[in-house]
Short mmCIF file of N, CA, C and O in Angstrom, two decimals:
data_model
loop_
_atom_site.label_atom_id
_atom_site.label_comp_id
_atom_site.label_asym_id
_atom_site.label_seq_id
_atom_site.Cartn_x
_atom_site.Cartn_y
_atom_site.Cartn_z
N MET M 81 129.04 124.13 160.06
CA MET M 81 128.88 124.47 158.67
C MET M 81 128.38 125.91 158.55
O MET M 81 127.55 126.35 159.31
N ARG M 82 128.88 126.56 157.56
CA ARG M 82 128.44 127.91 157.33
C ARG M 82 127.07 127.92 156.67
O ARG M 82 126.64 126.94 156.08
N ARG M 83 126.43 129.04 156.77
CA ARG M 83 125.07 129.17 156.22
C ARG M 83 125.06 128.93 154.71
O ARG M 83 124.15 128.29 154.18
N ASP M 84 126.08 129.42 154.00
CA ASP M 84 126.12 129.24 152.55
C ASP M 84 126.19 127.76 152.17
O ASP M 84 125.59 127.34 151.18
N MET M 85 126.93 126.98 152.94
CA MET M 85 127.04 125.55 152.64
C MET M 85 125.72 124.84 152.89
O MET M 85 125.37 123.91 152.15
N VAL M 86 125.00 125.25 153.91
CA VAL M 86 123.70 124.64 154.18
C VAL M 86 122.71 124.98 153.06
O VAL M 86 121.96 124.12 152.60
N VAL M 87 122.74 126.23 152.62
CA VAL M 87 121.86 126.64 151.52
C VAL M 87 122.26 125.89 150.24
O VAL M 87 121.39 125.44 149.48
N ALA M 88 123.55 125.74 150.00
CA ALA M 88 124.01 125.01 148.81
C ALA M 88 123.55 123.56 148.85
O ALA M 88 123.13 123.01 147.82
N LEU M 89 123.61 122.94 150.01
CA LEU M 89 123.16 121.56 150.14
C LEU M 89 121.65 121.47 149.89
O LEU M 89 121.19 120.54 149.22
N GLY M 90 120.91 122.43 150.40
CA GLY M 90 119.47 122.46 150.14
C GLY M 90 119.16 122.64 148.66
O GLY M 90 118.21 122.06 148.13
N GLU M 91 119.97 123.45 147.97
CA GLU M 91 119.77 123.65 146.54
C GLU M 91 120.09 122.38 145.75
O GLU M 91 119.43 122.09 144.75
N VAL M 92 121.09 121.64 146.19
CA VAL M 92 121.42 120.38 145.52
C VAL M 92 120.26 119.40 145.68
O VAL M 92 119.86 118.72 144.72
N VAL M 93 119.70 119.33 146.89
CA VAL M 93 118.54 118.45 147.10
C VAL M 93 117.37 118.91 146.23
O VAL M 93 116.68 118.09 145.62
N GLY M 94 117.14 120.21 146.17
CA GLY M 94 116.07 120.74 145.32
C GLY M 94 116.29 120.43 143.85
O GLY M 94 115.34 120.13 143.12
N ALA M 95 117.54 120.48 143.41
CA ALA M 95 117.86 120.18 142.01
C ALA M 95 117.58 118.70 141.70
O ALA M 95 117.04 118.38 140.64
N VAL M 96 117.94 117.82 142.62
CA VAL M 96 117.69 116.40 142.40
C VAL M 96 116.19 116.12 142.36
O VAL M 96 115.71 115.38 141.49
N VAL M 97 115.44 116.74 143.26
CA VAL M 97 113.98 116.56 143.26
C VAL M 97 113.37 117.10 141.97
O VAL M 97 112.50 116.46 141.36
N ALA M 98 113.84 118.26 141.53
CA ALA M 98 113.33 118.84 140.29
C ALA M 98 113.65 117.94 139.09
O ALA M 98 112.81 117.78 138.18
N LEU M 99 114.82 117.34 139.07
CA LEU M 99 115.16 116.43 137.98
C LEU M 99 114.29 115.18 137.99
O LEU M 99 113.85 114.71 136.93
N LEU M 100 114.04 114.64 139.17
CA LEU M 100 113.17 113.46 139.25
C LEU M 100 111.76 113.79 138.78
O LEU M 100 111.14 113.01 138.04
N LEU M 101 111.26 114.94 139.18
CA LEU M 101 109.93 115.36 138.73
C LEU M 101 109.91 115.63 137.22
O LEU M 101 108.91 115.37 136.55
N ALA M 102 111.02 116.13 136.69
CA ALA M 102 111.11 116.36 135.24
C ALA M 102 111.04 115.05 134.48
O ALA M 102 110.36 114.95 133.45
N VAL M 103 111.71 114.03 134.98
CA VAL M 103 111.67 112.72 134.31
C VAL M 103 110.26 112.14 134.37
O VAL M 103 109.75 111.60 133.38
N LEU M 104 109.62 112.27 135.52
CA LEU M 104 108.25 111.76 135.64
C LEU M 104 107.30 112.49 134.70
O LEU M 104 106.46 111.86 134.04
N SER M 105 107.41 113.80 134.62
CA SER M 105 106.51 114.52 133.73
C SER M 105 106.83 114.25 132.27
O SER M 105 105.92 114.23 131.44
N TRP M 106 108.08 114.05 131.93
CA TRP M 106 108.42 113.72 130.55
C TRP M 106 107.81 112.38 130.16
O TRP M 106 107.27 112.22 129.06
N ASN M 107 107.87 111.41 131.08
CA ASN M 107 107.28 110.10 130.80
C ASN M 107 105.76 110.20 130.63
O ASN M 107 105.18 109.44 129.85
N ARG M 108 105.12 111.09 131.34
CA ARG M 108 103.67 111.28 131.19
C ARG M 108 103.35 112.06 129.92
O ARG M 108 102.21 112.04 129.46
N GLY M 109 104.32 112.76 129.38
CA GLY M 109 104.09 113.59 128.21
C GLY M 109 104.15 112.84 126.89
O GLY M 109 103.81 113.38 125.85
N ILE M 110 104.60 111.59 126.92
CA ILE M 110 104.68 110.79 125.70
C ILE M 110 103.79 109.57 125.90
O ILE M 110 104.08 108.71 126.73
N VAL M 111 102.71 109.50 125.14
CA VAL M 111 101.73 108.43 125.27
C VAL M 111 101.75 107.60 124.00
O VAL M 111 101.53 108.13 122.90
N THR M 112 102.03 106.31 124.14
CA THR M 112 102.05 105.40 122.99
C THR M 112 100.85 104.47 123.09
O THR M 112 100.62 103.86 124.12
N THR M 113 100.10 104.36 121.99
CA THR M 113 98.93 103.49 121.94
C THR M 113 99.15 102.46 120.84
O THR M 113 99.51 102.81 119.71
N ALA M 114 98.96 101.19 121.19
CA ALA M 114 99.11 100.11 120.21
C ALA M 114 97.73 99.70 119.70
O ALA M 114 96.79 99.52 120.48
N PHE M 115 97.61 99.60 118.39
CA PHE M 115 96.37 99.19 117.76
C PHE M 115 96.55 97.81 117.15
O PHE M 115 97.52 97.55 116.43
N ALA M 116 95.63 96.93 117.42
CA ALA M 116 95.68 95.57 116.89
C ALA M 116 95.25 95.58 115.42
O ALA M 116 94.56 96.50 114.98
N PRO M 117 95.64 94.56 114.67
CA PRO M 117 95.20 94.50 113.27
C PRO M 117 93.68 94.33 113.19
O PRO M 117 93.08 93.64 114.00
N LEU M 118 93.09 94.98 112.23
CA LEU M 118 91.64 94.92 112.05
C LEU M 118 91.35 94.71 110.57
O LEU M 118 91.53 95.62 109.75
N GLY M 119 90.93 93.52 110.25
CA GLY M 119 90.66 93.21 108.85
C GLY M 119 91.96 93.26 108.05
O GLY M 119 92.91 92.56 108.34
N GLU M 120 91.99 94.11 107.03
CA GLU M 120 93.18 94.23 106.20
C GLU M 120 94.14 95.30 106.70
O GLU M 120 95.23 95.46 106.15
N MET M 121 93.73 96.03 107.73
CA MET M 121 94.63 97.06 108.29
C MET M 121 95.68 96.39 109.17
O MET M 121 95.35 95.56 110.01
N PRO M 122 96.94 96.73 108.99
CA PRO M 122 97.98 96.13 109.83
C PRO M 122 97.99 96.76 111.22
O PRO M 122 97.43 97.83 111.46
N ALA M 123 98.65 96.08 112.14
CA ALA M 123 98.82 96.62 113.49
C ALA M 123 99.82 97.77 113.44
O ALA M 123 100.73 97.78 112.62
N PHE M 124 99.62 98.76 114.30
CA PHE M 124 100.57 99.87 114.37
C PHE M 124 100.51 100.52 115.73
O PHE M 124 99.59 100.27 116.52
N GLU M 125 101.51 101.32 116.00
CA GLU M 125 101.58 102.09 117.24
C GLU M 125 101.53 103.57 116.91
O GLU M 125 102.19 104.02 115.98
N ALA M 126 100.75 104.29 117.69
CA ALA M 126 100.65 105.74 117.53
C ALA M 126 101.24 106.41 118.77
O ALA M 126 100.99 105.98 119.89
N THR M 127 102.04 107.44 118.56
CA THR M 127 102.63 108.19 119.66
C THR M 127 102.01 109.58 119.69
O THR M 127 101.97 110.27 118.67
N ARG M 128 101.55 109.96 120.87
CA ARG M 128 100.94 111.28 121.05
C ARG M 128 101.76 112.04 122.07
O ARG M 128 102.14 111.51 123.11
N TYR M 129 102.06 113.28 121.78
CA TYR M 129 102.84 114.12 122.68
C TYR M 129 101.90 115.09 123.38
O TYR M 129 101.17 115.83 122.74
N VAL M 130 101.93 115.07 124.71
CA VAL M 130 101.05 115.92 125.51
C VAL M 130 101.86 117.15 125.93
O VAL M 130 102.75 117.07 126.79
N GLY M 131 101.54 118.27 125.30
CA GLY M 131 102.32 119.49 125.45
C GLY M 131 102.53 119.99 126.87
O GLY M 131 103.67 120.28 127.26
N PRO M 132 101.49 120.10 127.69
CA PRO M 132 101.69 120.64 129.04
C PRO M 132 102.68 119.84 129.89
O PRO M 132 103.47 120.40 130.64
N TRP M 133 102.65 118.51 129.75
CA TRP M 133 103.60 117.69 130.52
C TRP M 133 105.03 117.92 130.03
O TRP M 133 105.97 117.96 130.84
N LEU M 134 105.21 118.06 128.72
CA LEU M 134 106.55 118.27 128.19
C LEU M 134 107.08 119.65 128.55
O LEU M 134 108.27 119.82 128.85
N VAL M 135 106.20 120.65 128.56
CA VAL M 135 106.61 122.00 128.98
C VAL M 135 106.99 121.99 130.45
O VAL M 135 107.99 122.61 130.85
N LEU M 136 106.22 121.29 131.27
CA LEU M 136 106.55 121.19 132.69
C LEU M 136 107.90 120.51 132.89
O LEU M 136 108.71 120.94 133.72
N ALA M 137 108.17 119.46 132.11
CA ALA M 137 109.45 118.77 132.22
C ALA M 137 110.61 119.69 131.84
O ALA M 137 111.65 119.71 132.52
N ALA M 138 110.44 120.47 130.79
CA ALA M 138 111.50 121.40 130.38
C ALA M 138 111.71 122.48 131.44
O ALA M 138 112.84 122.85 131.75
N PHE M 139 110.62 122.98 132.02
CA PHE M 139 110.72 123.99 133.07
C PHE M 139 111.44 123.43 134.29
O PHE M 139 112.33 124.09 134.86
N LEU M 140 111.08 122.21 134.70
CA LEU M 140 111.72 121.62 135.88
C LEU M 140 113.20 121.33 135.62
O LEU M 140 114.03 121.48 136.53
N ALA M 141 113.55 120.93 134.42
CA ALA M 141 114.96 120.71 134.10
C ALA M 141 115.73 122.02 134.14
O ALA M 141 116.88 122.07 134.62
N THR M 142 115.12 123.10 133.70
CA THR M 142 115.76 124.42 133.76
C THR M 142 115.95 124.86 135.21
O THR M 142 117.02 125.36 135.58
N VAL M 143 114.94 124.66 136.03
CA VAL M 143 115.04 125.00 137.45
C VAL M 143 116.14 124.18 138.12
O VAL M 143 116.93 124.71 138.91
N ALA M 144 116.20 122.89 137.79
CA ALA M 144 117.25 122.05 138.37
C ALA M 144 118.64 122.53 137.96
O ALA M 144 119.56 122.56 138.78
N GLY M 145 118.78 122.93 136.71
CA GLY M 145 120.08 123.45 136.26
C GLY M 145 120.46 124.73 136.96
O GLY M 145 121.62 124.90 137.38
N LEU M 146 119.51 125.64 137.12
CA LEU M 146 119.80 126.90 137.82
C LEU M 146 120.14 126.66 139.29
O LEU M 146 121.04 127.30 139.84
N LEU M 147 119.41 125.74 139.93
CA LEU M 147 119.72 125.42 141.32
C LEU M 147 121.12 124.80 141.44
O LEU M 147 121.86 125.09 142.38
N GLY M 148 121.47 123.94 140.50
CA GLY M 148 122.80 123.33 140.53
C GLY M 148 123.91 124.36 140.33
O GLY M 148 124.92 124.33 141.04
N ILE M 149 123.71 125.27 139.40
CA ILE M 149 124.71 126.32 139.17
C ILE M 149 124.87 127.19 140.41
O ILE M 149 125.98 127.52 140.83
N ASP M 150 123.73 127.57 141.01
CA ASP M 150 123.79 128.42 142.20
C ASP M 150 124.42 127.67 143.38
O ASP M 150 125.16 128.27 144.16
N ALA M 151 124.16 126.37 143.50
CA ALA M 151 124.77 125.60 144.59
C ALA M 151 126.29 125.55 144.44
O ALA M 151 127.02 125.71 145.43
N VAL M 152 126.77 125.34 143.22
CA VAL M 152 128.21 125.31 143.00
C VAL M 152 128.82 126.67 143.29
O VAL M 152 129.88 126.78 143.93
N THR M 153 128.15 127.72 142.85
CA THR M 153 128.65 129.07 143.09
C THR M 153 128.74 129.37 144.58
O THR M 153 129.73 129.91 145.06
N ARG M 154 127.69 129.02 145.31
CA ARG M 154 127.70 129.25 146.76
C ARG M 154 128.79 128.45 147.46
O ARG M 154 129.46 128.95 148.37
N ALA M 155 128.96 127.19 147.04
CA ALA M 155 129.98 126.36 147.67
C ALA M 155 131.37 126.90 147.40
O ALA M 155 132.22 126.96 148.30
N LEU M 156 131.65 127.31 146.16
CA LEU M 156 132.97 127.84 145.83
C LEU M 156 133.21 129.18 146.55
O LEU M 156 134.32 129.42 147.03
N ARG M 157 132.18 130.01 146.62
CA ARG M 157 132.34 131.28 147.30
C ARG M 157 132.55 131.08 148.80
O ARG M 157 133.31 131.79 149.44
N SER M 158 131.90 130.05 149.37
CA SER M 158 132.04 129.78 150.80
C SER M 158 133.44 129.27 151.13
O SER M 158 134.02 129.63 152.13
N THR M 159 133.98 128.40 150.26
CA THR M 159 135.31 127.87 150.52
C THR M 159 136.38 128.93 150.25
O THR M 159 137.44 128.93 150.90
N ALA M 160 136.15 129.84 149.33
CA ALA M 160 137.12 130.88 149.03
C ALA M 160 137.15 131.95 150.13
O ALA M 160 138.17 132.61 150.33
N ALA M 161 136.07 132.10 150.86
CA ALA M 161 135.99 133.12 151.91
C ALA M 161 136.74 132.71 153.16
O ALA M 161 137.00 133.54 154.02
N LYS M 162 137.09 131.45 153.28
CA LYS M 162 137.77 130.97 154.51
C LYS M 162 139.18 131.46 154.60
O LYS M 162 139.94 131.71 153.84
#
């Protein structure tokens, strides 16, 4: 295998890892709390958005996209050079 193909494979692995971490941080960024009924107040759920986790998820998704684009570019350039 040529060096470009090895680097492209590494970038694909990095993109998958970044996407998995993005999903994990997105899930941590949305916190839902359920409140039981109290007296005449009905039960309800409150959703809180935790900004730093959501920003991290967006950043990791962007990194994954850039790694994926670069991996495809390297692979196409490597096959065209043959």
